[in-house]
Tab-separated table of C-alpha atoms in Angstrom:
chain	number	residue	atom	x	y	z
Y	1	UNK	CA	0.000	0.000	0.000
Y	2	UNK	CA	3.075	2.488	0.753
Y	3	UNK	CA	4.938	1.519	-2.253
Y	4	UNK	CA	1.600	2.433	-4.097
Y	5	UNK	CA	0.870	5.693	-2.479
Y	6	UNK	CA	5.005	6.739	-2.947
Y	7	UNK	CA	3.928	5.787	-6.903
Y	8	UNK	CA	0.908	8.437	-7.146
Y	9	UNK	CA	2.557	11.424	-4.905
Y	10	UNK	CA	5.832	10.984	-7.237
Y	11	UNK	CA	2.885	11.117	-10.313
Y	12	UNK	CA	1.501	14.270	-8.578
Y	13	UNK	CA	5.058	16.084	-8.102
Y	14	UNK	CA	5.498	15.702	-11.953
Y	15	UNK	CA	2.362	16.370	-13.283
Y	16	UNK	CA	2.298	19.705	-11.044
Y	17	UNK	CA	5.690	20.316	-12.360
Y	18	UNK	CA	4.584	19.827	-15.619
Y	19	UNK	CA	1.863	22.753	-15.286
Y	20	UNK	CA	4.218	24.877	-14.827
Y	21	UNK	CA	6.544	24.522	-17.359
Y	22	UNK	CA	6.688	27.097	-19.935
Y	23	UNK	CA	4.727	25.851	-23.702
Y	24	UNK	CA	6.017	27.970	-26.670
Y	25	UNK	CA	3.594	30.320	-28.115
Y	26	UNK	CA	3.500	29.315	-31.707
Y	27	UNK	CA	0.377	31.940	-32.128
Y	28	UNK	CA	2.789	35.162	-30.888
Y	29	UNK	CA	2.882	37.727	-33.044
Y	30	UNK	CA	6.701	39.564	-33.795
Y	31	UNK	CA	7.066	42.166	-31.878
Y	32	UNK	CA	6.655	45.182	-33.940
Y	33	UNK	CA	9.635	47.061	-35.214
Y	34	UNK	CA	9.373	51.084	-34.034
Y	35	UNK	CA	8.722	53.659	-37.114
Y	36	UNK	CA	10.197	56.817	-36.877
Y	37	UNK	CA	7.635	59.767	-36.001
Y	38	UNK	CA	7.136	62.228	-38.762
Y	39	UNK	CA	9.564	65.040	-38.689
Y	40	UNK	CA	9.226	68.472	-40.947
Y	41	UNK	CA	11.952	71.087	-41.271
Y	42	UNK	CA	11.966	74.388	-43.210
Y	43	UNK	CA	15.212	75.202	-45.458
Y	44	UNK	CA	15.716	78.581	-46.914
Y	45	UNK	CA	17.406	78.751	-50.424
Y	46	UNK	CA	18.074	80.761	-53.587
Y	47	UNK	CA	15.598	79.745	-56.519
Y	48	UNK	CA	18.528	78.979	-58.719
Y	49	UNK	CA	18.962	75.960	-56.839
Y	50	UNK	CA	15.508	74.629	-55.927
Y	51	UNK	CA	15.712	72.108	-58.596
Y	52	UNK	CA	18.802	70.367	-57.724
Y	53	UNK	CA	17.950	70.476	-53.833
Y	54	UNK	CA	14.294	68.548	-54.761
Y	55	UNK	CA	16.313	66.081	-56.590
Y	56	UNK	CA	18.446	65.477	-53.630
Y	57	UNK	CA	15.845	65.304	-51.476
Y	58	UNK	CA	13.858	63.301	-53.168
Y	59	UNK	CA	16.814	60.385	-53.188
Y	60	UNK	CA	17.377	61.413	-49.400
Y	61	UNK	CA	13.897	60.800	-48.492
Y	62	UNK	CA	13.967	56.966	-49.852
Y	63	UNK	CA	15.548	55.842	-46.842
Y	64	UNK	CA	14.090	58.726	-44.372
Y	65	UNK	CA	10.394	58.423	-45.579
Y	66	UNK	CA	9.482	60.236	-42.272
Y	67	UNK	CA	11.220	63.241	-42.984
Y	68	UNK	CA	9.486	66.107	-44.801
Y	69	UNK	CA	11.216	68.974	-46.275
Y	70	UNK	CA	9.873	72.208	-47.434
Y	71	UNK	CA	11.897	74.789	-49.301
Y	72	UNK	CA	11.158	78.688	-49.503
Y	73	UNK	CA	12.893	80.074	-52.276
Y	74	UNK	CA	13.961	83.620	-52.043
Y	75	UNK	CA	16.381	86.027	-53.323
Y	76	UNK	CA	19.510	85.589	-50.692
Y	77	UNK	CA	18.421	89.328	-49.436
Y	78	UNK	CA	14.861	88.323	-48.125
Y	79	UNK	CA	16.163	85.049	-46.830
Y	80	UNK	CA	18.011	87.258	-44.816
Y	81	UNK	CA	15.202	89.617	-43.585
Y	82	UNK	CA	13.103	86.252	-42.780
Y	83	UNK	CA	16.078	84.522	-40.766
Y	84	UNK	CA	16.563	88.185	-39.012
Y	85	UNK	CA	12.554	88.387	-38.452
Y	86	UNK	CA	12.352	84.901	-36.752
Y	87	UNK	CA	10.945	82.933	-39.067
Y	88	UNK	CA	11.395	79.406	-38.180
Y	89	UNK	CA	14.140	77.785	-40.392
Y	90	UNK	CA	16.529	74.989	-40.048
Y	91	UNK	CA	18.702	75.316	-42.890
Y	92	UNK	CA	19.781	78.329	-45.202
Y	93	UNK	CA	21.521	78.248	-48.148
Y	94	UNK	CA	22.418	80.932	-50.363
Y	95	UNK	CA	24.570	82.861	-52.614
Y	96	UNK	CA	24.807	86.150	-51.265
Y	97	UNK	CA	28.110	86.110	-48.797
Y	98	UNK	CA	27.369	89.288	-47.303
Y	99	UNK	CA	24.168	87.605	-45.864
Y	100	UNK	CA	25.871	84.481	-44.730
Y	101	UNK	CA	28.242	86.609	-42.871
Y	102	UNK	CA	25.842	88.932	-41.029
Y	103	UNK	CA	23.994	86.110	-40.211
Y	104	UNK	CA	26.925	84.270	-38.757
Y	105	UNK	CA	27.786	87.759	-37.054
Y	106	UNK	CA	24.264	87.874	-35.597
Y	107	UNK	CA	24.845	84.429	-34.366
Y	108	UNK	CA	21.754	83.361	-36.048
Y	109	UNK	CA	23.595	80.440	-37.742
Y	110	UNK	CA	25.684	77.813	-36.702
Y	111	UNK	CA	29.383	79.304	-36.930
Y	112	UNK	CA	31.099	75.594	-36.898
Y	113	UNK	CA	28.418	74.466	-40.313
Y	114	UNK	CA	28.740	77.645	-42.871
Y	115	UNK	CA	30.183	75.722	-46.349
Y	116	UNK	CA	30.546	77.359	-49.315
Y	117	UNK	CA	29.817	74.192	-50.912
Y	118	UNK	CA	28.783	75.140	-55.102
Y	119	UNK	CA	29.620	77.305	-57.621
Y	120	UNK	CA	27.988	78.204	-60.791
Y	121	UNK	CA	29.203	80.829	-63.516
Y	122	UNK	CA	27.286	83.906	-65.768
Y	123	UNK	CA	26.263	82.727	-69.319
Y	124	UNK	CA	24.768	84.686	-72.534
Y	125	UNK	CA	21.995	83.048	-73.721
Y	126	UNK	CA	19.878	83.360	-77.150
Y	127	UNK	CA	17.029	81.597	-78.283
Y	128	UNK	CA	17.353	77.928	-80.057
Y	129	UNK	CA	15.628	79.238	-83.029
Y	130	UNK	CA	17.263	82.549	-82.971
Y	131	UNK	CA	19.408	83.751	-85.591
Y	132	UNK	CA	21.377	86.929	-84.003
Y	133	UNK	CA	24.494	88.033	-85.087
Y	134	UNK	CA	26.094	88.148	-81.243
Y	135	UNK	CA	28.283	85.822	-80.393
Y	136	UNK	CA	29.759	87.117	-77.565
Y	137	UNK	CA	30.177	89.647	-74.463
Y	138	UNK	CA	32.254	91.442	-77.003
Y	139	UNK	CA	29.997	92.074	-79.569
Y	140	UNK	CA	26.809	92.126	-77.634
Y	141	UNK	CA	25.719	95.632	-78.847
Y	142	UNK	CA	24.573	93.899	-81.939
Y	143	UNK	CA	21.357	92.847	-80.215
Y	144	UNK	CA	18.172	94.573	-79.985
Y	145	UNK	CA	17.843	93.994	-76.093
Y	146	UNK	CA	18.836	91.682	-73.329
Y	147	UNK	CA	16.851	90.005	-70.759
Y	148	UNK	CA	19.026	90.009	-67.209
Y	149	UNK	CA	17.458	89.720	-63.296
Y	150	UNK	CA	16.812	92.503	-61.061
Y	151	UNK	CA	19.578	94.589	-60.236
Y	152	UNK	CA	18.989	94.122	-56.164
Y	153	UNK	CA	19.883	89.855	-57.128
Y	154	UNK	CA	23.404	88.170	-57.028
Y	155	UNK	CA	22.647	87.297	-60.321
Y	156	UNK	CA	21.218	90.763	-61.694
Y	157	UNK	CA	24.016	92.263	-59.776
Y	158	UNK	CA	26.710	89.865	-61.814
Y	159	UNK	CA	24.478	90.905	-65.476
Y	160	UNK	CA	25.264	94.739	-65.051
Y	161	UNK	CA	28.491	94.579	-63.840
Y	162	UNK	CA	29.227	92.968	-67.033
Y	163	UNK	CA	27.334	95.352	-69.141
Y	164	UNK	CA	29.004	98.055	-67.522
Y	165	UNK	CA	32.851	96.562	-68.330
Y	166	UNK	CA	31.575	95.651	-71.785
Y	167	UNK	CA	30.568	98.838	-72.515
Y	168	UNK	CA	27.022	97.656	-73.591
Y	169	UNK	CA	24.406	99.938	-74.175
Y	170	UNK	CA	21.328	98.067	-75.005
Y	171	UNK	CA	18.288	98.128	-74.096
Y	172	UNK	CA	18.163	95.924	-71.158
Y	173	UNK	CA	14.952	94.449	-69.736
Y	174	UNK	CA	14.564	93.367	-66.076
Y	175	UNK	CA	13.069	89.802	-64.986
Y	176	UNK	CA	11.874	88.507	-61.759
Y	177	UNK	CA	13.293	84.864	-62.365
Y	178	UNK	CA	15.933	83.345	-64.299
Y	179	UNK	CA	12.512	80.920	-65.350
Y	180	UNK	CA	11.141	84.454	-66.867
Y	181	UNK	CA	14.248	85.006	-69.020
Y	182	UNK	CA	14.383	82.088	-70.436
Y	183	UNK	CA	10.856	82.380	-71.855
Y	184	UNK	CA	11.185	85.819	-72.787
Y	185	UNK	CA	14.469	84.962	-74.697
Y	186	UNK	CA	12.900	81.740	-76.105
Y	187	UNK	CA	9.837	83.732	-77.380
Y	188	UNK	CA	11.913	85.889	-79.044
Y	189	UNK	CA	10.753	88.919	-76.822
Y	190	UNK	CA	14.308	89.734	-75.824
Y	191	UNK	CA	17.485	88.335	-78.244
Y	192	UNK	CA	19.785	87.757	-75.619
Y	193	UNK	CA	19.683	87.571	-71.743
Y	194	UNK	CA	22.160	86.294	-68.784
Y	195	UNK	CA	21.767	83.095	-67.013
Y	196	UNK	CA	23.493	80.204	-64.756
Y	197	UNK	CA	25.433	77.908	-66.848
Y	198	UNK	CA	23.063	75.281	-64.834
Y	199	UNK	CA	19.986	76.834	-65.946
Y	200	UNK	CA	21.450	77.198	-69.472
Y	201	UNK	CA	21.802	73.815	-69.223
Y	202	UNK	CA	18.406	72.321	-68.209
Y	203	UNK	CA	17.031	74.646	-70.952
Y	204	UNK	CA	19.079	73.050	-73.844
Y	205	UNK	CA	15.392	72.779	-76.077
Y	206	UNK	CA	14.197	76.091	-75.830
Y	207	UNK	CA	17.845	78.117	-75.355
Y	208	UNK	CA	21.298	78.010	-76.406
Y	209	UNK	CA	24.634	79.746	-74.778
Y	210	UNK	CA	26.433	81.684	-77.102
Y	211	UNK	CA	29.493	82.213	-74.382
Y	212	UNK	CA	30.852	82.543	-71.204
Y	213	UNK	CA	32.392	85.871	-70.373
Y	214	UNK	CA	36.407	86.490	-71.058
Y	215	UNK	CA	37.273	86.890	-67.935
Y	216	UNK	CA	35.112	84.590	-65.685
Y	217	UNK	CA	37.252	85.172	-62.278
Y	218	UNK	CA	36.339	88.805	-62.210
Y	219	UNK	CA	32.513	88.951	-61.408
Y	220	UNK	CA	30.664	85.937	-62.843
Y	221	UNK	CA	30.523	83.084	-60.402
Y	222	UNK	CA	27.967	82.734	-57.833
Y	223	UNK	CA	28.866	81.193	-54.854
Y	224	UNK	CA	26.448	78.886	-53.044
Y	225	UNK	CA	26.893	78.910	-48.944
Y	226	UNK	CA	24.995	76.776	-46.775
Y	227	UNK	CA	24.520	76.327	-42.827
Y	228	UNK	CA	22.325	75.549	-40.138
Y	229	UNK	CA	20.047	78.175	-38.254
Y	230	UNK	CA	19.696	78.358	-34.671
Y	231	UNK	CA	16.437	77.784	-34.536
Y	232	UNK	CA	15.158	78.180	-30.875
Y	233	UNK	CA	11.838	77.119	-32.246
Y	234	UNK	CA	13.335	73.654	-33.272
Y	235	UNK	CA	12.933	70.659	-30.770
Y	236	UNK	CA	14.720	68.140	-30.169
Y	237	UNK	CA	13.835	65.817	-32.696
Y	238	UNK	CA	13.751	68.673	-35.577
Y	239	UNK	CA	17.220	69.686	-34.612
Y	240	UNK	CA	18.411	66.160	-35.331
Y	241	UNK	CA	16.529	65.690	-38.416
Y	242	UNK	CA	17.970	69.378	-39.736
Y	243	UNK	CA	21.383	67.801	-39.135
Y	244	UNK	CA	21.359	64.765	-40.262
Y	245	UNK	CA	19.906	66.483	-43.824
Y	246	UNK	CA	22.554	68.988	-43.571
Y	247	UNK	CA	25.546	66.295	-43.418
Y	248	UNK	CA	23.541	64.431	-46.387
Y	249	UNK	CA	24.442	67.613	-48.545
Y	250	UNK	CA	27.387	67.108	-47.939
Y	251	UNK	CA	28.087	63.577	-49.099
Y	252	UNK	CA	29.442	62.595	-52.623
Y	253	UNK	CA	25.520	61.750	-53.032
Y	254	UNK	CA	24.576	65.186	-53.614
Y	255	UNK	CA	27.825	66.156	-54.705
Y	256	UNK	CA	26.591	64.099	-57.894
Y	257	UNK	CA	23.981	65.583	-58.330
Y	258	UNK	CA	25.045	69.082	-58.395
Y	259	UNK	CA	27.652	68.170	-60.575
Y	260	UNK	CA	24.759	66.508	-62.640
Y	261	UNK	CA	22.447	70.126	-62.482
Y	262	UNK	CA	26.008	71.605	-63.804
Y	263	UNK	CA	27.359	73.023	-60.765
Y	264	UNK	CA	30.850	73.482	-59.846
Y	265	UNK	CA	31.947	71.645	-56.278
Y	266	UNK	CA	33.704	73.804	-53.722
């Protein structure tokens, strides 16, 4: 009767033992693998670059779908006034130096993250189906007219600077955006007008250059600069996304791609 009783408890102490031994869950879902929240961040920037930055966004964004980026494009003076007036920013980038630097002397941008980082040079332009008799800086009188930007842009600035040394007296017609030239000089409204070599050269169908200036070290490259705003509006997680973007610029990704858009690399 003992040796019976010994039997069932030692069938009890295993079966109890049993209970509580651990089954796998076949049924478990994976745990779920964390998506990064949604981020936005603001970057100021000259017009003559908004395609080239929306390209390299656009390839940037492939692997940081949770970042959004929007760009204001402004002439490098009113990015200025809108940095100065606190509007929230995270990255500027532009190609008026005298900006960059009050800015940086204003300590409104990151000191340690100003790059002049691009370059792009002055062209003279004429339509694809013109058939003008200029075909250069030199001999630009010939033309009726000439389309250039407004005189208070880097790029307006660069046009009469080389009227003036060229001793052109033309009728010259002012433009709001290097997109306006082009279609007033593809129309045939003005013969000739004063682009970006990169804008020149996304506008091969409706434009063609006739040449670059003589002396191109003088007054006819633009220099891009970019940096990161101290944005006090920025939190935490902004701040890191506007730095991580800004490094991306930085990397031979976008370097192809504004070599692609025709820009020369710092």
């Amino acid at each position: 009767m003992r040796k019976i009783l010994s039997i069932i408890s030692a069938a009890a102490i295993l079966l109890t033992a049993g209970c509580g031994a651990a089954v796998p869950d076949t049924n478990k879902l994976p745990e779920a693998t964390a998506t990064p929240a949604p981020v936005e961040i603001s970057c100021f920037i000259d017009s003559d670059i908004s395609n080239v930055l929306n390209d390299i966004y656009k390839k940037y964004s492939e692997k940081h779908p949770e970042l959004s980026v929007v760009f204001r494009a402004e002439p490098a003076e009113e990015i200025q006034r809108l940095v100065e007036g606190g509007s929230s920013c995270d990255i500027v980038f532009s190609s008026s130096q005298e900006s960059i630097a009050s800015l940086d002397d204003s300590g409104l941008i990151v000191s340690e993250s100003v790059t002049p980082l691009i370059e792009s040079s002055a062209v003279l332009i004429r339509s694809a189906k013109s058939k003008t008799l200029v075909t250069g800086f030199s001999d630009l009188n010939k033309a009726a007219n000439i389309a250039v930007l407004k005189k208070d842009t880097p790029l307006g600035s660069y046009s009469y600077e080389l009227l003036n040394d060229y001793g052109i007296t033309i009728t010259t017609d002012e433009y709001d955006s290097v997109k306006d030239i082009i279609t007033a000089v593809a129309d045939g409204d003005n013969e000739t007008g004063i682009i970006y070599s990169t804008d020149a050269s996304l506008a091969k169908d409706e434009i063609k250059t006739i040449s670059d200036p003589e002396d191109d070290t003088a007054y006819t490259t633009a220099e891009y600069t970019a940096a990161l705003v101290n944005n006090s509006s920025a939190d935490p997680a902004r701040q890191k996304a506007a730095e991580a973007f800004f490094k991306y610029l930085l990397t031979n990704a976008s370097r192809n791609s504004f070599i692609y858009y025709g820009f020369t690399m710092k």
